[in-house]
Amino acid sequence: MDSTASQVALQLLNQHEGISSSTTFRLLGRDWDLLPGVYAPHLTRSAALYAEWIPYPVGGSFCEIGSGTGYLAVTAALRGCRLVHATDITSAAAENIALNARRHGVADRLSVHRGDLFAALPAGERYDVVFWNSNFVEDPGQGPGAPAGGDLRLAFYDPDYRAHDAYLRDARDRLAPGGRLLLGFTSLGNTAKLTELAQRYGWRPRLLRAVGYDSPFGERIHYQLIEFLPAQGR
Ligand SMILES: C[S@@+](CC[C@H](N)C(=O)[O-])C[C@H]1O[C@@H](n2cnc3c(N)ncnc32)[C@H](O)[C@@H]1O
């Protein structure tokens, strides 16, 4: 268990719990709806990064797992993806994604789903790019002083990396031929365990992009965009 990751996650969670009513935030030159209980991307440095780093398949299909406010899925639609599916495990996030799709006029090509990872997506649908900015803290975050958190916990914590395991296990069946599997991760995550899981399911992780920032919590955090390539072939 990495105590630094736990501390940072706890502070972020507390910060998020302070957002108790619907509001808006500005990011990427646009205003976005934010509902209570949904991950607030403007509070961390990773937001603008992933929006710039993701290789959006222009004219193709894009799937965002754990879409939160949906700002990345909406951005994918605005940048020319023909079909965007955005899904999240919490109902607040699903509602939030739909709000932002309507606000930015892309509801005709962005469909919203609610469920665990790929479970709620249309059966048999495959994508050119699948992306998840994941809940990279492996610690369950239930130590002394931990706030209740509710659904917001799911934005930060993945106890035993069960969801990461399932993401790497099931993603292959959701990729179109030549499709790309991506993960937004950080240096606070358990890279060794992620690599072990990737290998278990026949993937070779490749770091596409990374940048480090001193966080407001006094820790230097490296944000990473990781691609999983088939371990054999390609
Ligand atoms: C770090 S937040 C990222 C949110 C958004 N993509 C962003 O970048 O602002 C992780 C998101 O994953 C969602 N999530 C966690 N576990 C999930 C699961 N098993 N299936 C689908 N979504 C999940 C959380 O609800 C949360 O919205």
PDB file of C-alpha atoms and ligand atoms in Angstrom:
ATOM      1  CA  MET A   1       0.000   0.000   0.000  1.00  0.00           C
ATOM      2  CA  ASP A   2       1.514   3.375  -0.994  1.00  0.00           C
ATOM      3  CA  SER A   3       0.782   5.873   1.752  1.00  0.00           C
ATOM      4  CA  THR A   4       1.541   8.872  -0.474  1.00  0.00           C
ATOM      5  CA  ALA A   5      -1.112   7.774  -2.943  1.00  0.00           C
ATOM      6  CA  SER A   6      -3.567   7.268  -0.086  1.00  0.00           C
ATOM      7  CA  GLN A   7      -2.880  10.727   1.311  1.00  0.00           C
ATOM      8  CA  VAL A   8      -3.275  12.454  -2.041  1.00  0.00           C
ATOM      9  CA  ALA A   9      -6.470  10.508  -2.778  1.00  0.00           C
ATOM     10  CA  LEU A  10      -7.883  11.387   0.616  1.00  0.00           C
ATOM     11  CA  GLN A  11      -7.224  15.080   0.088  1.00  0.00           C
ATOM     12  CA  LEU A  12      -8.740  14.992  -3.380  1.00  0.00           C
ATOM     13  CA  LEU A  13     -11.758  13.142  -2.059  1.00  0.00           C
ATOM     14  CA  ASN A  14     -12.234  15.712   0.709  1.00  0.00           C
ATOM     15  CA  GLN A  15     -11.918  18.509  -1.847  1.00  0.00           C
ATOM     16  CA  HIS A  16     -14.582  16.861  -4.019  1.00  0.00           C
ATOM     17  CA  GLU A  17     -16.922  16.342  -1.093  1.00  0.00           C
ATOM     18  CA  GLY A  18     -16.913  20.120  -0.610  1.00  0.00           C
ATOM     19  CA  ILE A  19     -18.838  20.401  -3.919  1.00  0.00           C
ATOM     20  CA  SER A  20     -22.384  19.936  -2.660  1.00  0.00           C
ATOM     21  CA  SER A  21     -24.481  21.496  -5.418  1.00  0.00           C
ATOM     22  CA  SER A  22     -24.537  21.585  -9.223  1.00  0.00           C
ATOM     23  CA  THR A  23     -22.067  24.011 -10.652  1.00  0.00           C
ATOM     24  CA  THR A  24     -20.022  24.691 -13.781  1.00  0.00           C
ATOM     25  CA  PHE A  25     -16.307  24.776 -14.459  1.00  0.00           C
ATOM     26  CA  ARG A  26     -14.246  26.123 -17.328  1.00  0.00           C
ATOM     27  CA  LEU A  27     -11.817  23.891 -19.170  1.00  0.00           C
ATOM     28  CA  LEU A  28     -10.467  23.777 -22.724  1.00  0.00           C
ATOM     29  CA  GLY A  29     -12.119  27.133 -23.450  1.00  0.00           C
ATOM     30  CA  ARG A  30     -15.615  25.836 -22.652  1.00  0.00           C
ATOM     31  CA  ASP A  31     -18.045  25.744 -19.743  1.00  0.00           C
ATOM     32  CA  TRP A  32     -19.017  22.320 -18.402  1.00  0.00           C
ATOM     33  CA  ASP A  33     -21.708  21.124 -16.009  1.00  0.00           C
ATOM     34  CA  LEU A  34     -20.570  19.424 -12.827  1.00  0.00           C
ATOM     35  CA  LEU A  35     -22.956  17.512 -10.568  1.00  0.00           C
ATOM     36  CA  PRO A  36     -22.187  16.704  -6.923  1.00  0.00           C
ATOM     37  CA  GLY A  37     -20.639  13.270  -6.531  1.00  0.00           C
ATOM     38  CA  VAL A  38     -18.882  13.379  -9.906  1.00  0.00           C
ATOM     39  CA  TYR A  39     -15.098  13.608 -10.414  1.00  0.00           C
ATOM     40  CA  ALA A  40     -14.155  17.243 -11.053  1.00  0.00           C
ATOM     41  CA  PRO A  41     -11.470  17.242 -13.736  1.00  0.00           C
ATOM     42  CA  HIS A  42     -10.527  20.903 -13.378  1.00  0.00           C
ATOM     43  CA  LEU A  43      -9.160  20.211  -9.868  1.00  0.00           C
ATOM     44  CA  THR A  44      -6.172  18.254 -11.200  1.00  0.00           C
ATOM     45  CA  ARG A  45      -3.552  18.901 -13.856  1.00  0.00           C
ATOM     46  CA  SER A  46      -4.428  15.793 -15.826  1.00  0.00           C
ATOM     47  CA  ALA A  47      -7.567  17.221 -17.440  1.00  0.00           C
ATOM     48  CA  ALA A  48      -6.126  19.344 -20.203  1.00  0.00           C
ATOM     49  CA  LEU A  49      -3.326  16.794 -20.663  1.00  0.00           C
ATOM     50  CA  TYR A  50      -5.518  13.859 -21.592  1.00  0.00           C
ATOM     51  CA  ALA A  51      -7.669  16.027 -23.829  1.00  0.00           C
ATOM     52  CA  GLU A  52      -4.528  16.873 -25.819  1.00  0.00           C
ATOM     53  CA  TRP A  53      -2.820  13.489 -25.623  1.00  0.00           C
ATOM     54  CA  ILE A  54      -5.610  11.123 -26.610  1.00  0.00           C
ATOM     55  CA  PRO A  55      -5.272  10.099 -30.275  1.00  0.00           C
ATOM     56  CA  TYR A  56      -8.936  10.680 -31.152  1.00  0.00           C
ATOM     57  CA  PRO A  57      -9.930   8.529 -34.124  1.00  0.00           C
ATOM     58  CA  VAL A  58     -11.341  11.199 -36.426  1.00  0.00           C
ATOM     59  CA  GLY A  59     -14.166   9.640 -38.437  1.00  0.00           C
ATOM     60  CA  GLY A  60     -14.003   6.554 -36.223  1.00  0.00           C
ATOM     61  CA  SER A  61     -15.414   5.316 -32.947  1.00  0.00           C
ATOM     62  CA  PHE A  62     -14.294   6.220 -29.441  1.00  0.00           C
ATOM     63  CA  CYS A  63     -15.272   4.626 -26.140  1.00  0.00           C
ATOM     64  CA  GLU A  64     -14.627   6.290 -22.825  1.00  0.00           C
ATOM     65  CA  ILE A  65     -14.900   4.156 -19.707  1.00  0.00           C
ATOM     66  CA  GLY A  66     -15.459   6.062 -16.443  1.00  0.00           C
ATOM     67  CA  SER A  67     -16.355   9.244 -18.278  1.00  0.00           C
ATOM     68  CA  GLY A  68     -17.280  11.325 -15.191  1.00  0.00           C
ATOM     69  CA  THR A  69     -18.471  14.719 -16.437  1.00  0.00           C
ATOM     70  CA  GLY A  70     -18.005  13.476 -19.991  1.00  0.00           C
ATOM     71  CA  TYR A  71     -15.721  16.324 -21.027  1.00  0.00           C
ATOM     72  CA  LEU A  72     -13.290  13.966 -22.798  1.00  0.00           C
ATOM     73  CA  ALA A  73     -16.064  12.085 -24.592  1.00  0.00           C
ATOM     74  CA  VAL A  74     -17.643  15.387 -25.674  1.00  0.00           C
ATOM     75  CA  THR A  75     -14.216  16.595 -26.822  1.00  0.00           C
ATOM     76  CA  ALA A  76     -13.832  13.404 -28.870  1.00  0.00           C
ATOM     77  CA  ALA A  77     -17.150  14.130 -30.598  1.00  0.00           C
ATOM     78  CA  LEU A  78     -16.211  17.779 -31.173  1.00  0.00           C
ATOM     79  CA  ARG A  79     -12.874  16.740 -32.681  1.00  0.00           C
ATOM     80  CA  GLY A  80     -14.542  14.588 -35.292  1.00  0.00           C
ATOM     81  CA  CYS A  81     -15.208  11.128 -33.936  1.00  0.00           C
ATOM     82  CA  ARG A  82     -18.187   9.681 -35.776  1.00  0.00           C
ATOM     83  CA  LEU A  83     -19.483   7.647 -32.828  1.00  0.00           C
ATOM     84  CA  VAL A  84     -18.743   8.118 -29.141  1.00  0.00           C
ATOM     85  CA  HIS A  85     -19.920   5.857 -26.328  1.00  0.00           C
ATOM     86  CA  ALA A  86     -19.371   7.151 -22.798  1.00  0.00           C
ATOM     87  CA  THR A  87     -20.059   5.006 -19.778  1.00  0.00           C
ATOM     88  CA  ASP A  88     -19.613   5.275 -16.019  1.00  0.00           C
ATOM     89  CA  ILE A  89     -20.526   3.125 -13.049  1.00  0.00           C
ATOM     90  CA  THR A  90     -22.341   5.919 -11.172  1.00  0.00           C
ATOM     91  CA  SER A  91     -25.731   7.322 -12.068  1.00  0.00           C
ATOM     92  CA  ALA A  92     -24.612  10.878 -11.217  1.00  0.00           C
ATOM     93  CA  ALA A  93     -21.830  10.618 -13.792  1.00  0.00           C
ATOM     94  CA  ALA A  94     -24.178   9.218 -16.459  1.00  0.00           C
ATOM     95  CA  GLU A  95     -26.539  12.138 -15.886  1.00  0.00           C
ATOM     96  CA  ASN A  96     -23.598  14.553 -15.964  1.00  0.00           C
ATOM     97  CA  ILE A  97     -22.257  13.184 -19.275  1.00  0.00           C
ATOM     98  CA  ALA A  98     -25.709  13.611 -20.861  1.00  0.00           C
ATOM     99  CA  LEU A  99     -25.892  17.216 -19.641  1.00  0.00           C
ATOM    100  CA  ASN A 100     -22.558  18.074 -21.206  1.00  0.00           C
ATOM    101  CA  ALA A 101     -23.357  16.257 -24.446  1.00  0.00           C
ATOM    102  CA  ARG A 102     -26.482  18.426 -24.787  1.00  0.00           C
ATOM    103  CA  ARG A 103     -24.713  21.617 -23.662  1.00  0.00           C
ATOM    104  CA  HIS A 104     -22.136  21.190 -26.425  1.00  0.00           C
ATOM    105  CA  GLY A 105     -24.495  19.941 -29.117  1.00  0.00           C
ATOM    106  CA  VAL A 106     -23.069  16.444 -29.642  1.00  0.00           C
ATOM    107  CA  ALA A 107     -25.880  14.301 -28.216  1.00  0.00           C
ATOM    108  CA  ASP A 108     -26.612  13.027 -31.750  1.00  0.00           C
ATOM    109  CA  ARG A 109     -23.302  11.155 -31.876  1.00  0.00           C
ATOM    110  CA  LEU A 110     -22.501  10.593 -28.189  1.00  0.00           C
ATOM    111  CA  SER A 111     -24.495   7.958 -26.352  1.00  0.00           C
ATOM    112  CA  VAL A 112     -24.399   7.617 -22.589  1.00  0.00           C
ATOM    113  CA  HIS A 113     -24.419   4.356 -20.647  1.00  0.00           C
ATOM    114  CA  ARG A 114     -24.317   3.443 -17.000  1.00  0.00           C
ATOM    115  CA  GLY A 115     -22.580   0.294 -15.815  1.00  0.00           C
ATOM    116  CA  ASP A 116     -19.458  -1.504 -14.697  1.00  0.00           C
ATOM    117  CA  LEU A 117     -16.728  -1.040 -17.314  1.00  0.00           C
ATOM    118  CA  PHE A 118     -18.011  -2.483 -20.637  1.00  0.00           C
ATOM    119  CA  ALA A 119     -21.175  -4.079 -19.214  1.00  0.00           C
ATOM    120  CA  ALA A 120     -23.719  -1.456 -20.330  1.00  0.00           C
ATOM    121  CA  LEU A 121     -22.305  -0.906 -23.826  1.00  0.00           C
ATOM    122  CA  PRO A 122     -24.232  -2.317 -26.779  1.00  0.00           C
ATOM    123  CA  ALA A 123     -23.425  -6.001 -27.254  1.00  0.00           C
ATOM    124  CA  GLY A 124     -20.877  -6.623 -29.960  1.00  0.00           C
ATOM    125  CA  GLU A 125     -19.891  -2.953 -30.395  1.00  0.00           C
ATOM    126  CA  ARG A 126     -16.172  -2.500 -31.055  1.00  0.00           C
ATOM    127  CA  TYR A 127     -14.184   0.731 -31.034  1.00  0.00           C
ATOM    128  CA  ASP A 128     -11.157   2.261 -32.709  1.00  0.00           C
ATOM    129  CA  VAL A 129      -9.997   3.701 -29.392  1.00  0.00           C
ATOM    130  CA  VAL A 130     -10.924   2.703 -25.839  1.00  0.00           C
ATOM    131  CA  PHE A 131      -9.758   4.997 -23.023  1.00  0.00           C
ATOM    132  CA  TRP A 132     -10.130   5.106 -19.246  1.00  0.00           C
ATOM    133  CA  ASN A 133      -8.693   7.729 -16.903  1.00  0.00           C
ATOM    134  CA  SER A 134      -8.714   5.257 -14.068  1.00  0.00           C
ATOM    135  CA  ASN A 135      -9.106   5.196 -10.290  1.00  0.00           C
ATOM    136  CA  PHE A 136      -5.475   4.322  -9.814  1.00  0.00           C
ATOM    137  CA  VAL A 137      -5.244   4.157  -5.998  1.00  0.00           C
ATOM    138  CA  GLU A 138      -5.084   0.516  -4.994  1.00  0.00           C
ATOM    139  CA  ASP A 139      -5.550   1.175  -1.271  1.00  0.00           C
ATOM    140  CA  PRO A 140      -9.229   0.826  -0.345  1.00  0.00           C
ATOM    141  CA  GLY A 141      -8.960   4.149   1.498  1.00  0.00           C
ATOM    142  CA  GLN A 142     -10.908   3.067   4.510  1.00  0.00           C
ATOM    143  CA  GLY A 143      -8.353   3.884   7.193  1.00  0.00           C
ATOM    144  CA  PRO A 144      -8.930   6.104  10.208  1.00  0.00           C
ATOM    145  CA  GLY A 145     -10.086   9.589   9.235  1.00  0.00           C
ATOM    146  CA  ALA A 146     -11.286   8.499   5.793  1.00  0.00           C
ATOM    147  CA  PRO A 147     -14.474  10.264   4.732  1.00  0.00           C
ATOM    148  CA  ALA A 148     -17.563   8.311   3.701  1.00  0.00           C
ATOM    149  CA  GLY A 149     -17.099   9.280   0.076  1.00  0.00           C
ATOM    150  CA  GLY A 150     -20.035   7.363  -1.381  1.00  0.00           C
ATOM    151  CA  ASP A 151     -19.826   6.953  -5.130  1.00  0.00           C
ATOM    152  CA  LEU A 152     -16.960   9.432  -5.276  1.00  0.00           C
ATOM    153  CA  ARG A 153     -14.681   6.744  -3.837  1.00  0.00           C
ATOM    154  CA  LEU A 154     -14.975   4.976  -7.176  1.00  0.00           C
ATOM    155  CA  ALA A 155     -13.272   7.922  -8.849  1.00  0.00           C
ATOM    156  CA  PHE A 156     -10.106   7.384  -6.832  1.00  0.00           C
ATOM    157  CA  TYR A 157      -9.879   3.907  -5.344  1.00  0.00           C
ATOM    158  CA  ASP A 158      -9.797   0.486  -6.974  1.00  0.00           C
ATOM    159  CA  PRO A 159      -9.225  -1.972  -4.118  1.00  0.00           C
ATOM    160  CA  ASP A 160      -6.920  -4.814  -5.247  1.00  0.00           C
ATOM    161  CA  TYR A 161      -7.140  -3.368  -8.785  1.00  0.00           C
ATOM    162  CA  ARG A 162     -10.201  -5.500  -9.466  1.00  0.00           C
ATOM    163  CA  ALA A 163     -11.533  -3.010 -12.051  1.00  0.00           C
ATOM    164  CA  HIS A 164      -8.110  -2.653 -13.695  1.00  0.00           C
ATOM    165  CA  ASP A 165      -7.962  -6.446 -13.911  1.00  0.00           C
ATOM    166  CA  ALA A 166     -11.360  -6.600 -15.618  1.00  0.00           C
ATOM    167  CA  TYR A 167     -10.506  -3.706 -17.960  1.00  0.00           C
ATOM    168  CA  LEU A 168      -7.420  -5.506 -19.251  1.00  0.00           C
ATOM    169  CA  ARG A 169      -9.230  -8.844 -19.363  1.00  0.00           C
ATOM    170  CA  ASP A 170     -12.297  -7.663 -21.304  1.00  0.00           C
ATOM    171  CA  ALA A 171     -11.017  -4.846 -23.512  1.00  0.00           C
ATOM    172  CA  ARG A 172      -9.800  -7.078 -26.322  1.00  0.00           C
ATOM    173  CA  ASP A 173     -13.381  -8.016 -27.203  1.00  0.00           C
ATOM    174  CA  ARG A 174     -14.238  -4.301 -27.497  1.00  0.00           C
ATOM    175  CA  LEU A 175     -11.511  -3.285 -29.933  1.00  0.00           C
ATOM    176  CA  ALA A 176     -12.073  -3.028 -33.671  1.00  0.00           C
ATOM    177  CA  PRO A 177      -9.299  -4.479 -35.865  1.00  0.00           C
ATOM    178  CA  GLY A 178      -6.254  -2.282 -35.221  1.00  0.00           C
ATOM    179  CA  GLY A 179      -8.065  -0.623 -32.318  1.00  0.00           C
ATOM    180  CA  ARG A 180      -6.059   1.011 -29.536  1.00  0.00           C
ATOM    181  CA  LEU A 181      -6.423   0.398 -25.797  1.00  0.00           C
ATOM    182  CA  LEU A 182      -5.381   3.327 -23.600  1.00  0.00           C
ATOM    183  CA  LEU A 183      -5.222   4.132 -19.906  1.00  0.00           C
ATOM    184  CA  GLY A 184      -4.727   7.422 -18.077  1.00  0.00           C
ATOM    185  CA  PHE A 185      -2.618   6.550 -15.017  1.00  0.00           C
ATOM    186  CA  THR A 186      -0.221   8.247 -12.600  1.00  0.00           C
ATOM    187  CA  SER A 187       2.995   7.614 -10.740  1.00  0.00           C
ATOM    188  CA  LEU A 188       0.870   7.205  -7.594  1.00  0.00           C
ATOM    189  CA  GLY A 189      -0.621   4.023  -9.018  1.00  0.00           C
ATOM    190  CA  ASN A 190       0.858   0.537  -8.634  1.00  0.00           C
ATOM    191  CA  THR A 191       2.778   0.229 -11.894  1.00  0.00           C
ATOM    192  CA  ALA A 192       4.196  -3.184 -11.015  1.00  0.00           C
ATOM    193  CA  LYS A 193       0.737  -4.633 -10.466  1.00  0.00           C
ATOM    194  CA  LEU A 194      -0.620  -2.983 -13.604  1.00  0.00           C
ATOM    195  CA  THR A 195       2.239  -4.499 -15.623  1.00  0.00           C
ATOM    196  CA  GLU A 196       1.589  -7.917 -14.096  1.00  0.00           C
ATOM    197  CA  LEU A 197      -2.105  -7.715 -15.001  1.00  0.00           C
ATOM    198  CA  ALA A 198      -1.278  -6.560 -18.519  1.00  0.00           C
ATOM    199  CA  GLN A 199       1.027  -9.528 -19.023  1.00  0.00           C
ATOM    200  CA  ARG A 200      -1.590 -11.906 -17.635  1.00  0.00           C
ATOM    201  CA  TYR A 201      -4.009 -10.845 -20.358  1.00  0.00           C
ATOM    202  CA  GLY A 202      -1.474 -10.713 -23.179  1.00  0.00           C
ATOM    203  CA  TRP A 203      -0.712  -6.999 -23.315  1.00  0.00           C
ATOM    204  CA  ARG A 204       2.565  -5.101 -23.452  1.00  0.00           C
ATOM    205  CA  PRO A 205       2.278  -1.669 -21.785  1.00  0.00           C
ATOM    206  CA  ARG A 206       3.927   1.218 -23.605  1.00  0.00           C
ATOM    207  CA  LEU A 207       4.228   4.682 -22.108  1.00  0.00           C
ATOM    208  CA  LEU A 208       2.980   7.091 -24.770  1.00  0.00           C
ATOM    209  CA  ARG A 209       3.167  10.354 -22.839  1.00  0.00           C
ATOM    210  CA  ALA A 210       4.132  11.482 -19.343  1.00  0.00           C
ATOM    211  CA  VAL A 211       4.642  14.736 -17.541  1.00  0.00           C
ATOM    212  CA  GLY A 212       5.360  15.588 -13.898  1.00  0.00           C
ATOM    213  CA  TYR A 213       3.835  18.337 -11.819  1.00  0.00           C
ATOM    214  CA  ASP A 214       4.240  19.401  -8.209  1.00  0.00           C
ATOM    215  CA  SER A 215       0.763  18.859  -6.817  1.00  0.00           C
ATOM    216  CA  PRO A 216      -0.894  21.261  -4.359  1.00  0.00           C
ATOM    217  CA  PHE A 217      -0.374  18.459  -1.843  1.00  0.00           C
ATOM    218  CA  GLY A 218       3.414  18.774  -2.007  1.00  0.00           C
ATOM    219  CA  GLU A 219       3.985  15.615  -4.058  1.00  0.00           C
ATOM    220  CA  ARG A 220       5.361  15.454  -7.579  1.00  0.00           C
ATOM    221  CA  ILE A 221       2.857  13.476  -9.628  1.00  0.00           C
ATOM    222  CA  HIS A 222       3.639  12.088 -13.050  1.00  0.00           C
ATOM    223  CA  TYR A 223       0.569  11.826 -15.260  1.00  0.00           C
ATOM    224  CA  GLN A 224       0.834   9.093 -17.846  1.00  0.00           C
ATOM    225  CA  LEU A 225      -0.913   7.938 -20.976  1.00  0.00           C
ATOM    226  CA  ILE A 226      -0.281   4.208 -21.372  1.00  0.00           C
ATOM    227  CA  GLU A 227      -1.116   2.123 -24.433  1.00  0.00           C
ATOM    228  CA  PHE A 228      -1.524  -1.650 -24.194  1.00  0.00           C
ATOM    229  CA  LEU A 229      -0.234  -3.427 -27.275  1.00  0.00           C
ATOM    230  CA  PRO A 230      -0.806  -7.096 -27.963  1.00  0.00           C
ATOM    231  CA  ALA A 231       2.168  -8.876 -26.409  1.00  0.00           C
ATOM    232  CA  GLN A 232       2.582 -10.904 -29.611  1.00  0.00           C
ATOM    233  CA  GLY A 233       2.010  -9.743 -33.156  1.00  0.00           C
ATOM    234  CA  ARG A 234       1.563  -6.203 -34.533  1.00  0.00           C
TER     235      ARG A 234
HETATM  236  C1  LIG B   1     -10.410   9.468 -12.220  1.00  0.00           C
HETATM  237  S1  LIG B   1     -12.140   9.517 -12.598  1.00  0.00           S
HETATM  238  C2  LIG B   1     -12.070  10.098 -14.284  1.00  0.00           C
HETATM  239  C3  LIG B   1     -13.334  10.781 -14.746  1.00  0.00           C
HETATM  240  C4  LIG B   1     -13.247  11.417 -16.143  1.00  0.00           C
HETATM  241  N1  LIG B   1     -12.931  10.452 -17.159  1.00  0.00           N
HETATM  242  C5  LIG B   1     -12.209  12.511 -16.148  1.00  0.00           C
HETATM  243  O1  LIG B   1     -11.101  12.290 -16.671  1.00  0.00           O
HETATM  244  O2  LIG B   1     -12.523  13.590 -15.627  1.00  0.00           O
HETATM  245  C6  LIG B   1     -12.527   7.783 -12.787  1.00  0.00           C
HETATM  246  C7  LIG B   1     -13.948   7.510 -13.229  1.00  0.00           C
HETATM  247  O3  LIG B   1     -14.113   6.105 -13.378  1.00  0.00           O
HETATM  248  C8  LIG B   1     -15.393   5.736 -12.894  1.00  0.00           C
HETATM  249  N2  LIG B   1     -15.337   4.309 -12.542  1.00  0.00           N
HETATM  250  C9  LIG B   1     -14.740   3.721 -11.493  1.00  0.00           C
HETATM  251  N3  LIG B   1     -14.892   2.394 -11.537  1.00  0.00           N
HETATM  252  C10 LIG B   1     -15.614   2.119 -12.647  1.00  0.00           C
HETATM  253  C11 LIG B   1     -16.097   0.916 -13.241  1.00  0.00           C
HETATM  254  N4  LIG B   1     -15.857  -0.267 -12.704  1.00  0.00           N
HETATM  255  N5  LIG B   1     -16.816   1.019 -14.394  1.00  0.00           N
HETATM  256  C12 LIG B   1     -17.066   2.223 -14.963  1.00  0.00           C
HETATM  257  N6  LIG B   1     -16.628   3.399 -14.438  1.00  0.00           N
HETATM  258  C13 LIG B   1     -15.907   3.349 -13.302  1.00  0.00           C
HETATM  259  C14 LIG B   1     -15.630   6.665 -11.715  1.00  0.00           C
HETATM  260  O4  LIG B   1     -16.998   6.763 -11.373  1.00  0.00           O
HETATM  261  C15 LIG B   1     -15.020   7.969 -12.258  1.00  0.00           C
HETATM  262  O5  LIG B   1     -15.966   8.744 -12.937  1.00  0.00           O
END
